[in-house]
Amino acid sequence: DAKTTQPNSMESNEEEPVHLPCNHSTISGTDYIHWYRQLPSQGPEYVIHGLTSNVNNRMASLAIAEDRKSSTLILHRATLRDAAVYYCILRDGVLNHGNKLVFGAGTILRVKS
Amino acid sequence: DTAVSQTPKYLVTQMGNDKSIKCEQNLGHDTMYWYKQDSKKFLKIMFSYNNKELIINETVPNRFSPKSPDKAHLNLHINSLELGDSAVYFCASSQVDRSSYEQYFGPGTRLTVT
């Protein structure tokens, strides 16, 4: 399983942007980059995913390096409700691999008011 | 309406007992999963079913047996419960295709074995 490296924790001020980095130097050409988050006492929640191009949705933006060996999840204005563990996950896009998600330790994001 | 629901939310039982956790999804997805999150908060996949067929079976003791009566349900039965089985178990579902792969997770079932 392709591995990702994330900082253990980060801290942000409310209403400010947050950039959560992820390194995935062993990424293969068929790996999609997925981000999930887990709020306290809840199940993980999908945030965003991409393959090569930067992606935007209502929750966040995903910036992918040109060589795809790193990516950054961007929360444009952090709120207290964004305090969670953020997971960067590589998913093999080849269907017969079962489409499993391999979660690492993630980054604990703390948001200060 | 809850997309992925699990019952029970909490389960406290003694070692040696047999218990089941139920999962239902109303999203029309074709694939369902069971994950285990231990006390150190690591989430690990246990099983995955696609259209009622087992497609992922990670290294899990034989005491754990998933059962999928139909595409909307994936239950987890655990025999002879041990202390180490204490964890939060999450069910998830997704519609599998090559480009889109959101997994929707249930709220979790906290299992405590005493």
Tab-separated table of C-alpha atoms in Angstrom:
chain	number	residue	atom	x	y	z
A	1	ASP	CA	0.000	0.000	0.000
A	2	ALA	CA	1.319	3.399	-0.982
A	3	LYS	CA	2.207	5.478	2.043
A	4	THR	CA	1.606	9.086	2.975
A	5	THR	CA	3.357	11.309	5.506
A	6	GLN	CA	1.537	14.045	7.385
A	7	PRO	CA	2.438	16.258	10.341
A	8	ASN	CA	1.087	14.920	13.617
A	9	SER	CA	-0.750	18.102	14.453
A	10	MET	CA	-1.366	21.666	13.324
A	11	GLU	CA	-3.007	24.655	14.841
A	12	SER	CA	-4.963	27.416	13.181
A	13	ASN	CA	-6.867	30.520	14.153
A	14	GLU	CA	-10.537	30.734	13.409
A	15	GLU	CA	-11.439	32.475	10.138
A	16	GLU	CA	-7.929	32.002	8.749
A	17	PRO	CA	-6.892	29.662	5.920
A	18	VAL	CA	-5.312	26.336	6.771
A	19	HIS	CA	-2.880	24.428	4.578
A	20	LEU	CA	-2.547	20.769	5.493
A	21	PRO	CA	0.421	19.119	3.745
A	22	CYS	CA	0.825	15.517	2.677
A	23	ASN	CA	3.861	13.807	1.182
A	24	HIS	CA	3.432	10.741	-1.001
A	25	SER	CA	6.729	10.269	-2.775
A	26	THR	CA	5.989	6.656	-3.790
A	27	ILE	CA	2.691	7.483	-5.487
A	28	SER	CA	1.979	5.465	-8.625
A	29	GLY	CA	0.335	6.638	-11.799
A	30	THR	CA	-3.001	5.052	-10.931
A	31	ASP	CA	-3.223	6.368	-7.354
A	32	TYR	CA	-5.885	8.897	-6.516
A	33	ILE	CA	-5.252	11.290	-3.606
A	34	HIS	CA	-8.125	11.301	-1.144
A	35	TRP	CA	-8.708	13.389	1.966
A	36	TYR	CA	-11.044	12.390	4.737
A	37	ARG	CA	-11.585	13.933	8.143
A	38	GLN	CA	-12.882	12.561	11.396
A	39	LEU	CA	-14.594	14.878	13.822
A	40	PRO	CA	-14.576	13.867	17.495
A	41	SER	CA	-16.774	10.839	18.195
A	42	GLN	CA	-17.889	10.549	14.574
A	43	GLY	CA	-17.116	8.382	11.586
A	44	PRO	CA	-14.720	9.606	8.913
A	45	GLU	CA	-16.123	12.025	6.367
A	46	TYR	CA	-15.033	12.424	2.756
A	47	VAL	CA	-13.528	15.836	2.022
A	48	ILE	CA	-12.074	15.823	-1.474
A	49	HIS	CA	-10.048	13.788	-3.944
A	50	GLY	CA	-8.005	14.309	-7.081
A	51	LEU	CA	-5.669	12.643	-9.535
A	52	THR	CA	-3.492	15.254	-11.237
A	53	SER	CA	-5.263	18.605	-11.381
A	54	ASN	CA	-6.167	20.881	-8.499
A	55	VAL	CA	-9.717	20.384	-7.266
A	56	ASN	CA	-12.223	22.581	-5.493
A	57	ASN	CA	-15.466	21.737	-3.754
A	58	ARG	CA	-17.692	23.344	-1.164
A	59	MET	CA	-15.580	22.032	1.705
A	60	ALA	CA	-12.011	22.578	0.577
A	61	SER	CA	-9.453	22.816	-2.199
A	62	LEU	CA	-6.825	20.263	-3.094
A	63	ALA	CA	-3.563	21.430	-4.583
A	64	ILE	CA	-1.494	18.660	-6.175
A	65	ALA	CA	2.182	19.133	-6.984
A	66	GLU	CA	3.189	18.774	-10.601
A	67	ASP	CA	5.186	15.612	-9.874
A	68	ARG	CA	2.295	14.354	-7.682
A	69	LYS	CA	4.662	13.534	-4.838
A	70	SER	CA	2.895	15.892	-2.485
A	71	SER	CA	-0.437	17.599	-2.055
A	72	THR	CA	-2.021	20.210	0.179
A	73	LEU	CA	-5.532	20.360	1.520
A	74	ILE	CA	-6.675	23.949	1.852
A	75	LEU	CA	-9.478	25.035	4.151
A	76	HIS	CA	-10.133	28.603	3.111
A	77	ARG	CA	-11.583	29.835	6.401
A	78	ALA	CA	-11.212	27.531	9.349
A	79	THR	CA	-14.063	27.334	11.808
A	80	LEU	CA	-14.241	25.603	15.163
A	81	ARG	CA	-16.240	22.846	13.459
A	82	ASP	CA	-13.227	22.050	11.283
A	83	ALA	CA	-11.279	20.774	14.287
A	84	ALA	CA	-10.730	17.129	13.397
A	85	VAL	CA	-8.199	14.538	12.334
A	86	TYR	CA	-7.438	14.921	8.627
A	87	TYR	CA	-6.314	11.876	6.683
A	88	CYS	CA	-4.481	11.926	3.373
A	89	ILE	CA	-4.945	8.588	1.619
A	90	LEU	CA	-3.773	7.122	-1.659
A	91	ARG	CA	-6.270	4.890	-3.387
A	92	ASP	CA	-5.330	2.596	-6.226
A	93	GLY	CA	-7.635	3.400	-9.110
A	94	VAL	CA	-7.480	-0.115	-10.496
A	95	LEU	CA	-10.817	-1.661	-9.624
A	96	ASN	CA	-9.664	-5.204	-8.994
A	97	HIS	CA	-7.574	-4.039	-6.049
A	98	GLY	CA	-10.752	-3.733	-4.054
A	99	ASN	CA	-10.789	0.010	-3.606
A	100	LYS	CA	-9.757	-0.133	0.006
A	101	LEU	CA	-8.698	2.936	1.938
A	102	VAL	CA	-5.590	2.658	4.095
A	103	PHE	CA	-5.720	5.248	6.868
A	104	GLY	CA	-2.539	6.568	8.463
A	105	ALA	CA	-2.262	8.526	11.689
A	106	GLY	CA	-3.486	11.729	10.058
A	107	THR	CA	-3.040	15.331	11.189
A	108	ILE	CA	-4.885	16.593	14.234
A	109	LEU	CA	-6.104	20.082	13.395
A	110	ARG	CA	-6.835	22.374	16.307
A	111	VAL	CA	-8.696	25.607	15.658
A	112	LYS	CA	-8.407	28.460	18.124
A	113	SER	CA	-11.105	31.056	18.580
B	1	ASP	CA	-32.575	10.252	6.780
B	2	THR	CA	-29.344	8.657	7.941
B	3	ALA	CA	-27.307	7.435	4.969
B	4	VAL	CA	-25.364	4.713	6.807
B	5	SER	CA	-26.765	3.507	10.096
B	6	GLN	CA	-25.377	1.076	12.617
B	7	THR	CA	-26.927	-0.675	15.577
B	8	PRO	CA	-26.239	-0.728	18.389
B	9	LYS	CA	-24.283	2.452	19.060
B	10	TYR	CA	-22.802	1.010	22.239
B	11	LEU	CA	-22.240	-2.627	23.102
B	12	VAL	CA	-20.864	-3.831	26.421
B	13	THR	CA	-20.395	-7.548	26.822
B	14	GLN	CA	-18.290	-10.148	28.569
B	15	MET	CA	-15.439	-12.197	27.205
B	16	GLY	CA	-16.540	-15.352	25.469
B	17	ASN	CA	-19.901	-14.024	24.331
B	18	ASP	CA	-21.081	-13.844	20.716
B	19	LYS	CA	-22.430	-10.541	19.416
B	20	SER	CA	-23.565	-8.943	16.163
B	21	ILE	CA	-23.435	-5.409	14.819
B	22	LYS	CA	-25.826	-4.432	12.067
B	23	CYS	CA	-25.269	-1.942	9.263
B	24	GLU	CA	-27.673	-0.577	6.697
B	25	GLN	CA	-27.178	1.967	3.926
B	26	ASN	CA	-29.960	3.701	2.000
B	27	LEU	CA	-27.723	5.242	-0.653
B	28	GLY	CA	-28.142	2.503	-3.238
B	29	HIS	CA	-24.407	1.779	-3.121
B	30	ASP	CA	-23.018	-1.536	-4.347
B	31	THR	CA	-20.108	-1.859	-1.903
B	32	MET	CA	-19.991	-1.960	1.883
B	33	TYR	CA	-17.129	-2.126	4.370
B	34	TRP	CA	-16.258	-2.778	7.978
B	35	TYR	CA	-13.424	-0.851	9.655
B	36	LYS	CA	-12.008	-1.164	13.157
B	37	GLN	CA	-10.613	1.797	15.106
B	38	ASP	CA	-8.601	0.746	18.126
B	39	SER	CA	-7.690	2.674	21.245
B	40	LYS	CA	-4.747	4.275	19.448
B	41	LYS	CA	-7.211	5.650	16.909
B	42	PHE	CA	-5.852	3.773	13.913
B	43	LEU	CA	-8.570	2.895	11.403
B	44	LYS	CA	-8.105	-0.411	9.624
B	45	ILE	CA	-10.271	-2.051	7.018
B	46	MET	CA	-11.526	-5.501	7.901
B	47	PHE	CA	-13.889	-6.552	5.126
B	48	SER	CA	-15.488	-5.298	1.946
B	49	TYR	CA	-18.463	-6.660	0.044
B	50	ASN	CA	-19.416	-5.739	-3.499
B	51	ASN	CA	-22.901	-6.803	-4.570
B	52	LYS	CA	-22.998	-9.312	-1.701
B	53	GLU	CA	-19.655	-10.827	-2.711
B	54	LEU	CA	-16.638	-10.678	-0.384
B	55	ILE	CA	-13.845	-8.759	-2.137
B	56	ILE	CA	-11.588	-7.658	0.723
B	57	ASN	CA	-10.761	-9.852	3.679
B	58	GLU	CA	-7.863	-8.436	5.635
B	59	THR	CA	-6.012	-10.375	8.306
B	60	VAL	CA	-8.859	-10.732	10.740
B	61	PRO	CA	-9.438	-13.640	13.162
B	62	ASN	CA	-11.933	-16.251	12.027
B	63	ARG	CA	-14.094	-15.255	14.968
B	64	PHE	CA	-15.199	-12.285	12.848
B	65	SER	CA	-17.701	-13.175	10.147
B	66	PRO	CA	-19.401	-10.636	7.922
B	67	LYS	CA	-22.754	-11.414	6.384
B	68	SER	CA	-24.439	-9.514	3.585
B	69	PRO	CA	-28.070	-10.556	3.110
B	70	ASP	CA	-28.520	-7.943	0.401
B	71	LYS	CA	-26.685	-4.949	-1.085
B	72	ALA	CA	-28.063	-2.575	1.551
B	73	HIS	CA	-26.947	-4.558	4.583
B	74	LEU	CA	-23.636	-5.791	5.936
B	75	ASN	CA	-23.665	-7.282	9.403
B	76	LEU	CA	-20.668	-8.248	11.506
B	77	HIS	CA	-20.854	-11.253	13.790
B	78	ILE	CA	-18.153	-11.821	16.370
B	79	ASN	CA	-17.758	-15.141	18.188
B	80	SER	CA	-15.973	-15.747	21.482
B	81	LEU	CA	-15.285	-12.098	22.174
B	82	GLU	CA	-11.872	-11.190	23.611
B	83	LEU	CA	-10.644	-8.108	25.494
B	84	GLY	CA	-8.653	-7.072	22.423
B	85	ASP	CA	-11.831	-6.801	20.379
B	86	SER	CA	-12.760	-3.665	22.291
B	87	ALA	CA	-12.780	-0.878	19.711
B	88	VAL	CA	-15.051	1.303	17.647
B	89	TYR	CA	-16.360	-0.461	14.551
B	90	PHE	CA	-17.386	1.617	11.552
B	91	CYS	CA	-19.466	0.511	8.637
B	92	ALA	CA	-19.132	2.334	5.321
B	93	SER	CA	-20.520	2.174	1.812
B	94	SER	CA	-19.591	3.444	-1.617
B	95	GLN	CA	-20.474	3.181	-5.268
B	96	VAL	CA	-17.397	1.865	-6.975
B	97	ASP	CA	-16.211	3.274	-10.252
B	98	ARG	CA	-12.827	4.363	-11.530
B	99	SER	CA	-12.972	8.080	-10.804
B	100	SER	CA	-15.326	8.699	-7.935
B	101	TYR	CA	-14.968	6.849	-4.710
B	102	GLU	CA	-16.507	8.582	-1.742
B	103	GLN	CA	-16.989	6.269	1.166
B	104	TYR	CA	-19.814	7.178	3.503
B	105	PHE	CA	-19.253	6.091	7.087
B	106	GLY	CA	-21.734	5.240	9.776
B	107	PRO	CA	-21.589	6.733	13.277
B	108	GLY	CA	-19.725	3.764	14.710
B	109	THR	CA	-20.413	1.081	17.296
B	110	ARG	CA	-18.318	1.246	20.440
B	111	LEU	CA	-17.710	-2.319	21.606
B	112	THR	CA	-16.414	-2.857	25.118
B	113	VAL	CA	-15.469	-6.359	26.179
B	114	THR	CA	-15.057	-6.876	29.923
